[in-house]
Coordinates of C-alpha atoms and ligand atoms in Angstrom, one line a residue:
Chain A
M1 CA 68.8 76.4 -98.2
E2 CA 71.2 77.8 -95.7
I3 CA 73.2 81.0 -96.4
I4 CA 75.8 82.4 -93.9
C5 CA 75.3 86.2 -93.6
I6 CA 78.8 87.7 -93.9
V7 CA 77.7 91.3 -93.2
C8 CA 78.9 91.2 -89.6
P9 CA 80.9 88.8 -87.4
N10 CA 77.7 87.4 -85.9
G11 CA 77.6 85.3 -89.1
C12 CA 73.9 84.4 -88.8
R13 CA 72.8 81.2 -90.5
L14 CA 70.0 82.4 -92.8
E15 CA 67.4 79.8 -93.7
V16 CA 65.9 80.6 -97.1
S17 CA 62.7 78.9 -98.4
G18 CA 60.1 79.7 -101.0
E19 CA 60.6 81.7 -104.1
G20 CA 59.6 85.1 -105.6
E21 CA 56.6 86.5 -103.6
N22 CA 56.8 83.6 -101.1
L23 CA 60.5 84.0 -100.4
Q24 CA 61.0 83.5 -96.6
I25 CA 64.2 84.3 -94.8
T26 CA 64.7 83.4 -91.2
G27 CA 67.6 83.2 -88.7
N28 CA 68.7 86.8 -89.2
L29 CA 69.4 88.8 -86.1
C30 CA 68.9 92.1 -88.0
P31 CA 67.2 93.4 -91.2
K32 CA 70.6 93.5 -93.0
G33 CA 70.5 89.7 -93.2
V34 CA 67.3 89.8 -95.4
D35 CA 68.9 92.2 -97.8
F36 CA 72.1 90.1 -97.9
A37 CA 70.1 86.9 -98.6
K38 CA 68.1 88.5 -101.4
A39 CA 71.3 89.8 -103.0
E40 CA 73.0 86.4 -102.7
L41 CA 70.1 84.8 -104.6
T42 CA 70.2 87.4 -107.4
A43 CA 73.4 89.3 -107.7
P44 CA 75.9 88.6 -105.0
M45 CA 78.3 91.4 -104.2
R46 CA 81.5 91.5 -102.3
S47 CA 84.0 94.1 -101.1
L48 CA 87.6 93.3 -102.1
T49 CA 90.6 94.0 -99.8
T50 CA 94.1 93.6 -101.1
T51 CA 97.4 95.5 -101.3
V52 CA 99.2 97.4 -104.1
A53 CA 102.9 97.8 -104.8
T54 CA 104.7 101.0 -104.0
V55 CA 108.2 102.3 -105.0
F56 CA 109.2 102.7 -101.3
P57 CA 111.5 100.0 -100.0
A58 CA 110.5 100.7 -96.4
F59 CA 106.8 100.4 -97.2
P60 CA 106.6 98.0 -100.2
R61 CA 102.8 97.4 -100.1
L62 CA 99.9 99.7 -99.4
P63 CA 96.7 98.1 -98.2
V64 CA 93.6 99.1 -100.2
K65 CA 89.9 98.2 -100.6
T66 CA 86.9 98.8 -102.8
R67 CA 85.0 101.6 -101.3
G68 CA 81.7 99.9 -102.2
E69 CA 81.0 96.4 -103.3
I70 CA 81.6 94.8 -106.7
P71 CA 80.0 91.7 -108.3
K72 CA 81.3 88.6 -106.6
G73 CA 82.4 87.1 -110.0
K74 CA 84.6 90.1 -110.8
M75 CA 87.1 89.8 -108.0
L76 CA 89.8 88.0 -109.9
E77 CA 89.4 90.3 -112.9
L78 CA 89.8 93.3 -110.7
M79 CA 92.9 91.8 -109.1
T80 CA 94.7 91.6 -112.4
K81 CA 94.0 95.4 -112.8
I82 CA 95.2 96.1 -109.3
R83 CA 98.4 94.2 -109.9
T84 CA 99.5 96.7 -112.5
I85 CA 99.4 99.7 -110.0
V86 CA 102.5 101.1 -108.5
V87 CA 102.1 103.9 -105.9
D88 CA 104.9 106.5 -106.0
N89 CA 103.7 109.2 -103.7
P90 CA 102.4 109.5 -100.1
K91 CA 98.8 108.5 -99.4
K92 CA 96.2 109.0 -96.6
V93 CA 93.4 106.6 -95.6
G94 CA 90.6 107.0 -98.1
D95 CA 92.7 108.4 -101.0
I96 CA 91.6 107.1 -104.4
I97 CA 94.1 104.6 -105.8
L98 CA 92.0 103.5 -108.8
P99 CA 88.8 105.3 -109.9
D100 CA 85.8 103.8 -111.7
V101 CA 85.9 100.1 -111.1
F102 CA 82.6 98.2 -111.4
G103 CA 80.8 101.2 -110.1
T104 CA 83.1 102.0 -107.2
E105 CA 86.7 102.8 -106.6
I106 CA 89.8 101.5 -105.0
V107 CA 90.9 103.5 -101.9
A108 CA 93.9 103.3 -99.5
T109 CA 93.2 101.8 -96.1
A110 CA 96.5 102.8 -94.5
E111 CA 98.6 105.9 -94.4
L112 CA 101.7 105.9 -96.6
A113 CA 104.0 108.5 -95.1
I114 CA 107.5 108.9 -96.3
Chain B
M1 CA 110.1 112.1 -61.6
T2 CA 113.8 111.2 -61.1
D3 CA 116.5 112.8 -63.3
K4 CA 118.2 110.9 -66.0
Q5 CA 121.2 109.0 -64.8
I6 CA 123.6 106.5 -66.4
D7 CA 124.7 103.3 -64.8
F8 CA 127.3 101.0 -66.2
T9 CA 127.6 97.2 -65.9
Q10 CA 130.4 95.0 -67.1
S11 CA 130.1 92.0 -69.3
V12 CA 132.7 89.7 -70.7
S13 CA 132.3 88.8 -74.4
A14 CA 133.2 85.5 -76.0
D15 CA 136.8 86.7 -76.9
G16 CA 137.4 87.6 -73.3
A17 CA 137.2 91.4 -73.7
V18 CA 135.5 93.3 -70.9
K19 CA 132.8 95.5 -72.3
L20 CA 131.0 98.3 -70.6
N21 CA 127.2 98.3 -71.2
S22 CA 125.5 101.5 -70.6
F23 CA 122.0 101.3 -69.0
T24 CA 120.3 104.6 -69.4
A25 CA 117.9 104.9 -66.5
E26 CA 115.1 107.1 -67.9
K27 CA 112.4 109.0 -66.1
S28 CA 110.0 107.1 -64.0
Y29 CA 106.3 106.9 -64.9
D30 CA 103.1 105.9 -63.2
I31 CA 102.4 103.3 -65.9
L32 CA 104.3 101.6 -68.6
V33 CA 102.2 100.0 -71.4
L34 CA 104.1 97.2 -73.1
G35 CA 102.9 96.8 -76.7
G36 CA 101.4 99.2 -79.2
G37 CA 98.6 97.2 -80.7
P38 CA 94.9 97.9 -80.2
A39 CA 95.1 96.7 -76.6
G40 CA 98.1 98.8 -75.6
L41 CA 96.8 101.9 -77.5
A42 CA 93.4 101.8 -75.7
A43 CA 95.0 101.0 -72.4
A44 CA 97.4 104.0 -72.7
V45 CA 94.7 106.4 -73.6
S46 CA 92.3 105.4 -70.8
A47 CA 95.1 105.4 -68.2
H48 CA 96.1 108.9 -69.4
E49 CA 92.5 110.1 -69.3
S50 CA 92.3 108.8 -65.7
G51 CA 95.2 111.1 -64.8
A52 CA 98.2 108.7 -64.9
A53 CA 101.6 109.5 -66.4
V54 CA 102.0 106.9 -69.1
L55 CA 104.8 105.7 -71.5
L56 CA 104.1 103.2 -74.2
I57 CA 106.8 100.9 -75.5
E58 CA 106.6 99.1 -78.8
R59 CA 109.2 96.8 -80.4
E60 CA 108.3 97.5 -84.1
R61 CA 108.9 100.5 -86.3
K62 CA 105.2 101.4 -86.3
L63 CA 102.3 101.4 -83.9
G64 CA 99.2 99.3 -84.6
G65 CA 100.4 95.7 -83.8
I66 CA 99.2 92.8 -85.8
L67 CA 96.4 94.8 -87.4
K68 CA 99.0 96.3 -89.8
Q69 CA 99.0 93.0 -91.7
C70 CA 95.3 92.2 -91.4
V71 CA 94.3 94.0 -94.6
H72 CA 90.9 92.3 -94.8
D73 CA 87.7 93.9 -93.3
G74 CA 85.3 93.0 -90.5
F75 CA 86.9 95.1 -87.8
G76 CA 85.2 97.9 -85.8
L77 CA 81.5 97.1 -86.2
L78 CA 81.1 97.2 -82.4
R79 CA 83.5 100.0 -81.6
F80 CA 83.0 102.3 -84.6
K81 CA 79.7 101.0 -86.0
E82 CA 81.5 100.7 -89.3
R83 CA 83.1 97.9 -91.2
L84 CA 86.8 98.7 -91.3
T85 CA 89.9 96.8 -92.4
G86 CA 92.6 96.1 -89.9
P87 CA 94.9 99.0 -90.9
E88 CA 91.9 101.4 -90.8
Y89 CA 91.0 100.3 -87.4
A90 CA 94.6 100.6 -86.2
Q91 CA 94.8 104.1 -87.8
R92 CA 91.8 105.3 -85.8
E93 CA 93.3 104.0 -82.6
I94 CA 96.7 105.5 -83.4
E95 CA 95.2 108.9 -84.1
R96 CA 93.3 108.9 -80.8
F97 CA 96.5 107.9 -79.1
I98 CA 98.7 110.5 -80.8
A99 CA 96.2 113.3 -80.0
T100 CA 96.7 112.7 -76.3
E101 CA 100.4 113.3 -76.7
I102 CA 101.3 110.3 -74.5
P103 CA 105.0 109.7 -74.9
Y104 CA 106.0 106.5 -76.6
V105 CA 109.1 104.7 -77.9
L106 CA 109.4 102.5 -81.0
E107 CA 111.9 99.8 -82.0
S108 CA 112.4 99.1 -78.3
F109 CA 112.1 95.5 -77.2
V110 CA 111.1 94.8 -73.6
V111 CA 113.6 92.1 -72.4
D112 CA 113.2 92.1 -68.7
I113 CA 111.0 93.3 -65.8
S114 CA 111.9 93.3 -62.2
H115 CA 110.0 94.0 -59.0
N116 CA 111.8 96.3 -56.7
A117 CA 111.8 96.3 -52.9
D118 CA 109.9 99.6 -52.8
G119 CA 107.0 98.0 -54.8
N120 CA 107.9 99.7 -58.1
Y121 CA 108.9 97.9 -61.2
T122 CA 111.9 98.3 -63.5
V123 CA 111.4 97.6 -67.2
C124 CA 114.5 97.0 -69.4
T125 CA 114.4 97.5 -73.1
Q126 CA 116.8 96.8 -75.9
S127 CA 117.1 98.9 -79.0
A128 CA 119.6 100.0 -81.6
A129 CA 120.7 102.7 -79.1
G130 CA 121.4 100.1 -76.4
M131 CA 119.7 99.1 -73.2
K132 CA 117.5 101.4 -71.3
S133 CA 115.6 101.0 -68.1
Y134 CA 112.4 102.7 -66.9
S135 CA 110.8 102.6 -63.5
C136 CA 107.1 102.7 -62.9
K137 CA 104.3 101.9 -60.3
A138 CA 102.2 99.8 -62.6
I139 CA 102.6 97.8 -65.8
I140 CA 100.1 96.9 -68.5
L141 CA 101.0 93.8 -70.5
A142 CA 99.7 94.3 -74.1
C143 CA 102.1 92.1 -76.1
G144 CA 99.4 90.3 -78.1
C145 CA 99.6 86.6 -79.0
R146 CA 101.8 84.3 -81.0
E147 CA 101.0 81.5 -83.4
R148 CA 101.3 77.8 -82.5
T149 CA 104.2 76.6 -84.7
S150 CA 105.1 73.3 -86.4
R151 CA 106.9 72.3 -83.2
Q152 CA 103.6 72.1 -81.5
V153 CA 102.1 69.9 -84.3
F154 CA 103.3 66.4 -84.9
I155 CA 104.0 65.5 -88.5
H156 CA 106.2 62.7 -89.9
G157 CA 108.9 63.4 -92.4
Q158 CA 111.7 66.0 -92.8
R159 CA 111.4 69.7 -92.1
P160 CA 112.1 71.1 -95.5
A161 CA 111.6 74.8 -96.3
G162 CA 108.1 75.8 -97.1
I163 CA 106.4 75.0 -93.8
F164 CA 105.2 78.2 -92.1
S165 CA 102.4 79.7 -90.1
A166 CA 99.5 81.6 -91.6
G167 CA 100.5 84.8 -89.9
T168 CA 104.0 84.5 -91.5
A169 CA 102.4 84.0 -94.9
Q170 CA 100.2 87.0 -94.2
Y171 CA 103.3 89.1 -93.3
F172 CA 105.1 88.0 -96.6
V173 CA 102.1 88.8 -98.8
N174 CA 100.7 91.9 -97.1
I175 CA 103.7 93.7 -95.7
Q176 CA 106.6 92.5 -97.9
G177 CA 104.7 91.9 -101.1
T178 CA 106.3 88.5 -101.8
M179 CA 104.5 85.3 -102.7
P180 CA 105.5 82.4 -100.4
T181 CA 103.8 79.7 -102.5
K182 CA 102.4 78.7 -105.8
R183 CA 100.3 75.8 -104.6
C184 CA 99.8 75.1 -100.9
V185 CA 97.9 73.0 -98.4
I186 CA 96.6 74.7 -95.3
L187 CA 96.5 72.6 -92.1
G188 CA 94.0 73.9 -89.5
S189 CA 90.9 75.9 -90.0
G190 CA 91.7 78.9 -87.8
D191 CA 90.6 82.3 -89.1
I192 CA 94.0 83.4 -90.2
G193 CA 94.3 80.3 -92.3
L194 CA 90.9 80.9 -93.9
I195 CA 91.7 84.5 -94.6
M196 CA 95.1 83.5 -96.2
A197 CA 93.3 80.9 -98.4
R198 CA 91.4 83.8 -100.0
R199 CA 94.4 86.1 -100.0
L200 CA 96.7 83.6 -101.7
T201 CA 94.0 82.7 -104.2
L202 CA 93.4 86.4 -105.1
E203 CA 97.1 86.8 -105.6
G204 CA 97.2 83.9 -108.1
A205 CA 98.3 81.0 -106.0
S206 CA 96.3 77.7 -105.8
V207 CA 95.1 76.5 -102.5
A208 CA 94.6 72.7 -102.7
G209 CA 92.5 72.6 -99.6
V210 CA 92.1 73.4 -95.9
Y211 CA 92.5 70.3 -93.7
E212 CA 91.0 70.2 -90.1
I213 CA 91.6 67.3 -87.7
K214 CA 88.4 68.1 -85.7
D215 CA 84.9 67.5 -87.0
M216 CA 84.2 71.2 -86.6
P217 CA 85.9 74.2 -88.2
A218 CA 87.9 76.4 -85.8
G219 CA 87.3 79.6 -87.6
L220 CA 84.1 81.8 -87.9
S221 CA 81.4 80.5 -90.2
R222 CA 81.4 83.8 -92.2
N223 CA 85.1 83.1 -93.1
I224 CA 84.3 79.6 -94.3
S225 CA 81.7 81.2 -96.5
Q226 CA 83.5 84.2 -97.9
C227 CA 87.1 82.9 -97.9
L228 CA 86.6 79.2 -98.9
N229 CA 83.2 78.8 -100.6
D230 CA 83.4 82.0 -102.6
F231 CA 86.7 80.7 -104.2
G232 CA 85.9 77.0 -104.4
V233 CA 88.6 76.1 -101.8
P234 CA 87.5 72.8 -100.3
L235 CA 87.4 72.3 -96.5
H236 CA 88.1 68.7 -95.3
L237 CA 87.0 68.0 -91.7
S238 CA 88.3 65.1 -89.6
T239 CA 91.3 65.0 -91.9
T240 CA 94.9 65.9 -91.1
V241 CA 98.4 66.1 -92.6
T242 CA 100.4 63.0 -91.6
E243 CA 103.6 63.3 -93.6
V244 CA 105.6 66.0 -95.4
F245 CA 107.7 65.1 -98.5
G246 CA 110.7 67.0 -99.9
T247 CA 114.3 67.5 -98.7
E248 CA 115.1 71.1 -99.5
R249 CA 111.6 72.5 -100.2
V250 CA 108.2 70.9 -99.6
E251 CA 107.2 68.8 -102.6
A252 CA 104.0 67.1 -101.3
V253 CA 102.1 66.3 -98.2
A254 CA 100.1 63.2 -97.2
V255 CA 96.6 63.7 -95.7
E256 CA 94.6 61.1 -93.9
K257 CA 91.1 61.0 -92.4
V258 CA 90.9 60.4 -88.7
D259 CA 88.5 58.6 -86.4
E260 CA 86.8 60.1 -83.3
R261 CA 90.0 59.5 -81.3
M262 CA 91.9 61.4 -84.0
N263 CA 93.8 58.3 -85.1
P264 CA 94.4 58.1 -88.9
I265 CA 92.0 55.7 -90.6
P266 CA 93.9 53.2 -92.8
G267 CA 93.3 53.3 -96.5
T268 CA 92.3 57.0 -96.5
R269 CA 95.8 58.3 -97.3
E270 CA 96.1 60.7 -100.2
V271 CA 99.3 62.5 -101.4
I272 CA 98.9 66.1 -102.6
E273 CA 101.6 68.0 -104.5
C274 CA 102.4 71.4 -103.2
D275 CA 105.3 73.7 -102.4
A276 CA 104.1 74.9 -99.0
L277 CA 102.3 73.7 -95.9
I278 CA 100.7 76.6 -94.1
L279 CA 99.8 76.0 -90.5
S280 CA 96.7 77.7 -89.0
V281 CA 96.5 75.7 -85.8
G282 CA 95.8 78.4 -83.3
L283 CA 97.1 81.3 -81.3
L284 CA 98.5 81.5 -77.8
P285 CA 98.8 84.5 -75.5
E286 CA 102.3 86.0 -75.5
I287 CA 103.2 85.4 -71.8
E288 CA 106.9 85.6 -71.9
L289 CA 107.0 88.8 -69.8
A290 CA 104.3 87.5 -67.4
N291 CA 106.6 84.4 -66.9
V292 CA 109.5 86.6 -66.0
L293 CA 107.4 87.9 -63.1
K294 CA 106.2 84.3 -62.3
I295 CA 102.6 85.5 -62.8
P296 CA 100.1 82.6 -62.3
I297 CA 98.6 81.5 -65.7
D298 CA 95.1 80.0 -66.3
P299 CA 95.5 76.6 -68.1
A300 CA 92.2 77.3 -69.8
T301 CA 92.9 80.7 -71.3
K302 CA 96.7 80.2 -71.4
G303 CA 96.9 83.8 -70.2
P304 CA 97.3 85.3 -66.7
L305 CA 94.6 84.9 -64.0
V306 CA 93.0 88.3 -63.4
D307 CA 90.4 90.2 -61.5
Q308 CA 87.7 92.4 -63.1
S309 CA 90.1 95.3 -63.4
L310 CA 92.4 92.9 -65.3
M311 CA 95.1 93.0 -62.6
T312 CA 97.1 89.8 -62.5
Q313 CA 98.2 88.2 -59.2
A314 CA 101.3 90.4 -59.2
A315 CA 100.2 93.7 -57.6
G316 CA 100.2 96.5 -60.2
V317 CA 100.7 94.3 -63.3
F318 CA 97.7 94.3 -65.6
A319 CA 97.0 92.4 -68.8
C320 CA 94.8 93.1 -71.7
G321 CA 94.0 92.1 -75.3
N322 CA 95.4 88.8 -76.6
V323 CA 97.8 88.5 -73.7
L324 CA 94.8 87.7 -71.6
H325 CA 93.1 85.2 -73.9
V326 CA 92.9 85.0 -77.7
N327 CA 90.1 87.3 -78.8
D328 CA 88.3 86.8 -82.1
L329 CA 87.4 90.5 -82.5
A330 CA 89.8 93.5 -82.2
D331 CA 86.9 95.5 -80.8
W332 CA 86.9 93.5 -77.6
V333 CA 90.6 93.8 -77.4
S334 CA 90.2 97.6 -77.3
V335 CA 87.5 97.3 -74.6
S336 CA 89.9 95.2 -72.4
G337 CA 92.6 97.7 -73.0
E338 CA 90.4 100.4 -71.6
T339 CA 89.5 98.3 -68.5
A340 CA 93.2 97.7 -67.8
G341 CA 94.0 101.4 -68.3
H342 CA 91.4 102.5 -65.8
G343 CA 92.3 99.7 -63.4
A344 CA 96.0 100.6 -63.5
A345 CA 95.4 104.3 -63.0
A346 CA 93.2 103.5 -60.0
Y347 CA 96.0 101.2 -58.7
C348 CA 98.5 104.1 -58.9
R349 CA 96.2 106.3 -56.8
T350 CA 95.5 103.5 -54.3
P351 CA 98.0 100.6 -54.5
R352 CA 96.5 97.2 -53.5
A353 CA 97.6 93.6 -53.4
F354 CA 95.6 90.9 -55.2
S355 CA 93.0 90.5 -52.5
Q356 CA 92.8 87.4 -50.4
S357 CA 89.0 87.8 -50.4
A358 CA 88.8 87.9 -54.2
V359 CA 86.2 85.3 -55.3
R360 CA 87.1 82.7 -57.9
L361 CA 84.8 82.3 -60.8
E362 CA 83.1 78.9 -60.9
Y363 CA 82.0 77.2 -64.1
S364 CA 81.7 73.8 -65.5
K365 CA 84.6 72.7 -67.6
G366 CA 82.3 70.4 -69.5
D367 CA 80.2 73.4 -70.7
F368 CA 82.8 76.1 -71.1
L369 CA 86.2 76.2 -72.8
Y370 CA 87.0 79.1 -70.5
A371 CA 85.6 82.1 -68.8
L372 CA 87.2 85.2 -67.4
P373 CA 88.0 87.4 -65.4
Q374 CA 88.7 84.5 -63.2
Y375 CA 88.4 86.6 -60.0
L376 CA 86.0 89.2 -58.7
D377 CA 87.7 91.5 -56.2
P378 CA 85.5 93.7 -54.0
A379 CA 88.4 96.1 -53.7
A380 CA 88.7 96.5 -57.5
S381 CA 86.5 99.3 -58.8
E382 CA 86.1 98.4 -62.4
P383 CA 82.7 97.1 -63.7
L384 CA 82.7 93.5 -64.8
T385 CA 82.8 92.4 -68.4
L386 CA 82.6 88.6 -68.5
F387 CA 84.0 86.7 -71.5
F388 CA 83.4 83.1 -72.3
R389 CA 83.5 80.4 -74.9
S390 CA 81.3 77.4 -75.1
R391 CA 83.0 74.0 -75.2
A392 CA 80.6 72.5 -77.7
D393 CA 78.3 73.7 -80.5
V394 CA 75.0 74.1 -78.6
K395 CA 71.6 75.5 -79.3
G396 CA 69.0 77.2 -77.2
K397 CA 71.1 77.3 -74.0
T398 CA 70.6 79.9 -71.2
I399 CA 73.6 81.4 -69.6
T400 CA 73.2 82.7 -66.1
L401 CA 75.7 84.7 -64.1
S402 CA 75.2 84.7 -60.3
L403 CA 76.9 87.2 -58.0
G404 CA 76.8 87.0 -54.2
G405 CA 74.0 84.6 -54.0
E406 CA 71.5 87.2 -55.2
K407 CA 69.2 86.6 -58.1
A408 CA 70.8 86.3 -61.5
A409 CA 73.0 89.3 -62.3
F410 CA 72.7 88.3 -66.0
S411 CA 70.6 85.7 -67.7
K412 CA 70.2 85.2 -71.5
K413 CA 69.0 82.5 -73.8
Y414 CA 71.4 82.1 -76.7
R415 CA 70.2 80.8 -80.0
R416 CA 73.5 79.2 -80.6
L417 CA 76.9 79.1 -78.9
I418 CA 80.0 77.7 -80.7
P419 CA 83.6 77.4 -79.5
S420 CA 85.0 79.6 -82.3
E421 CA 82.8 82.6 -81.3
M422 CA 83.6 84.4 -78.0
E423 CA 80.7 85.9 -76.1
A424 CA 80.9 89.0 -73.9
V425 CA 78.6 89.9 -71.0
P426 CA 78.9 93.4 -69.7
V427 CA 77.6 93.6 -66.1
K428 CA 77.2 97.1 -64.8
A429 CA 76.1 97.0 -61.2
L430 CA 78.2 94.8 -59.0
S431 CA 76.8 93.7 -55.7
F432 CA 78.0 90.9 -53.6
G433 CA 75.3 90.7 -51.0
D434 CA 76.8 88.9 -48.0
R435 CA 77.6 85.7 -49.7
A436 CA 80.7 85.6 -51.8
Q437 CA 79.8 83.8 -55.0
Y438 CA 80.7 84.3 -58.6
S439 CA 79.6 81.7 -61.1
I440 CA 78.2 81.1 -64.5
E441 CA 76.0 78.3 -65.6
M442 CA 74.8 76.9 -68.9
R443 CA 71.4 75.2 -69.0
Ligands
LIG1 C1 98.7 86.7 -87.6 C2 97.5 87.2 -86.9 C3 96.4 87.6 -87.6 C4 95.3 88.0 -86.9 N1 94.2 88.3 -87.6 C5 93.1 88.8 -86.9 C6 91.9 89.3 -87.6 O1 91.9 89.2 -88.9 N2 90.9 89.8 -87.0 C7 90.9 89.9 -85.6 O2 90.0 90.5 -85.1 N3 92.0 89.5 -84.9 C8 93.0 88.9 -85.5 N4 94.1 88.5 -84.8 C9 94.0 88.6 -83.4 C10 94.6 90.0 -83.1 O3 95.8 89.7 -82.5 C11 93.7 90.8 -82.3 O4 92.5 91.2 -83.0 C12 94.3 92.2 -81.9 O5 95.0 92.8 -83.0 C13 95.2 91.9 -80.8 O6 95.6 93.1 -80.2 P1 96.7 93.2 -79.2 O7 96.9 94.6 -78.9 O8 96.3 92.3 -78.0 O9 98.0 92.5 -79.8 P2 98.8 92.9 -81.1 O10 98.1 93.6 -82.1 O11 99.5 91.6 -81.5 O12 99.9 93.9 -80.5 C14 100.9 93.5 -79.6 C15 102.1 94.5 -79.8 O13 103.0 94.3 -78.8 C16 104.3 94.4 -79.3 N5 105.2 93.6 -78.5 C17 105.1 92.3 -78.2 N6 106.1 91.9 -77.3 C18 106.8 93.0 -77.1 C19 108.0 93.2 -76.3 N7 108.6 92.3 -75.6 N8 108.5 94.5 -76.3 C20 107.9 95.5 -77.0 N9 106.8 95.3 -77.7 C21 106.3 94.1 -77.8 C22 104.2 93.8 -80.7 O14 105.2 94.2 -81.6 C23 102.8 94.3 -81.1 O15 102.9 95.5 -81.8 C24 95.2 88.0 -85.5 C25 96.4 87.7 -84.8 C26 97.5 87.2 -85.4 C27 98.7 86.8 -84.7
LIG2 S1 71.8 89.2 -90.1 FE1 72.5 91.1 -89.2 S2 73.4 90.4 -87.2 FE2 73.2 88.6 -88.5 S3 75.2 88.4 -89.5 FE3 73.9 89.5 -90.9 S4 74.3 91.7 -90.4 FE4 75.1 90.5 -88.7

């Protein structure tokens, strides 16, 4: 089976064979590829990047991301939560926008200066 | 520096009234950097650090360039050893730039450049406050790229509303917060289209599919994986959109499979209902200002021909970032900005013309889509960073760079080379030997 490693832009094509003890992963340029392939086979995780609404007409959307990763299957569910947020005060990069989501938090990725 | 002075010119408007336009001639600088994206920011900082008096000019309200709307991550792994989103990457570059206290002007559109008899350049900008002109010894073009539009793609049918580029869709969704479609078809598998397939899906739209006329995707494989496969958006290769239906707004499109010669195969036509057709058919360097100065362009990169300090064939005019060629990583854009910044500062200390003895890069067009810098000039001091793209998807090839007939300046066996992924080769020591030669080979 082939898995594309998405950890960095190299996008290594990982070749996965065997199972359990005999699991073999080749094609990775660095060790992160092995961890990625293992996670893909068991519990795939993704970071989510999106934007949230603001009350400021000159800056209607604030870019945000999950600080860590969330289960791949939870992205759309998290989006419905994020869609209810409206930011109404200035933010700096890294400020928490929504705490406690699937073991991580949503943070601002741009500065919202008024 | 010269004092501020005001010149007036006359113009006659449509109703026959004579109008006085004021041109405020501002201070003169060593270097003007045109564009405040990652290329321009890095160029301005390195030119400033090399001792030049710099002014940066940006047409938008904020610095950061196109990265402001690229809210996804994958930036900065080379430059910051961290995985950043576009706005985070931009923020770091902006903070570095602001800390240097280099002067800059926003909401100023560069409309004209002229080369004066004394060798200096005059740059004219337009802003809400009117026209202004600046004089300088050197210019760094950092205006980015533009998207190929529907005019550059041939499709039958009317031109209803609802046909737009992936970058425009990105601007609507990420900057304005408006949804431009409920159900769309994406034509072309460029990275921005793939990223928008995911973005639109996350925001609740349905993406019927990505259609690519070639038999190979144009975008990075990681984007096929995380933007299409993760969300079950199908990718159809060797397939294109041949007709658009709808009078006011797009109502449907027809797609057809194509043969090796890219001609539609009869009997493969399928009509897909949608309210938008999003084009992701590639980017082109923004060379409007280079054209004003009649700077020679490389038909392969579609950007100016440059030497290793990134000086174009117009003495004192440098180019970096996506003006030079379309980069796939912002990190390399910043690197080229630094090269141009150093190069332009060196030029201000010791002006030089594009050398007659500059050596042209030789490569096989069958093996490479393009390679640059196209010239190596013994008079230019910058170290060489060579960029290239392979023409085909190849495995196990060795790339060899030869300089001055000496033994390989660089040689590396690549596991795989594909057209969508640019390769960079930094070469530290430049030595020409006595034979002028500059070539790369793929074997
Ligand atoms: C829609 C789009 C999406 C992209 N997405 C990605 C991505 O996800 N990842 C990636 O790595 N790369 C992406 N790219 C490529 C991206 O352009 C580069 O990574 C990088 O941002 C280019 O930097 P730059 O400084 O060369 O150009 P830009 O960031 O485009 O900056 C050019 C600046 O010049 C200004 N300018 C242009 N003309 C004038 C003028 N006449 N007067 C004054 N100012 C002017 C513009 O306003 C702009 O701010 C994308 C490109 C586009 C067009
Ligand atoms: S294996 Fe390492 S080098 Fe290859 S894509 Fe993954 S993180 Fe990048």
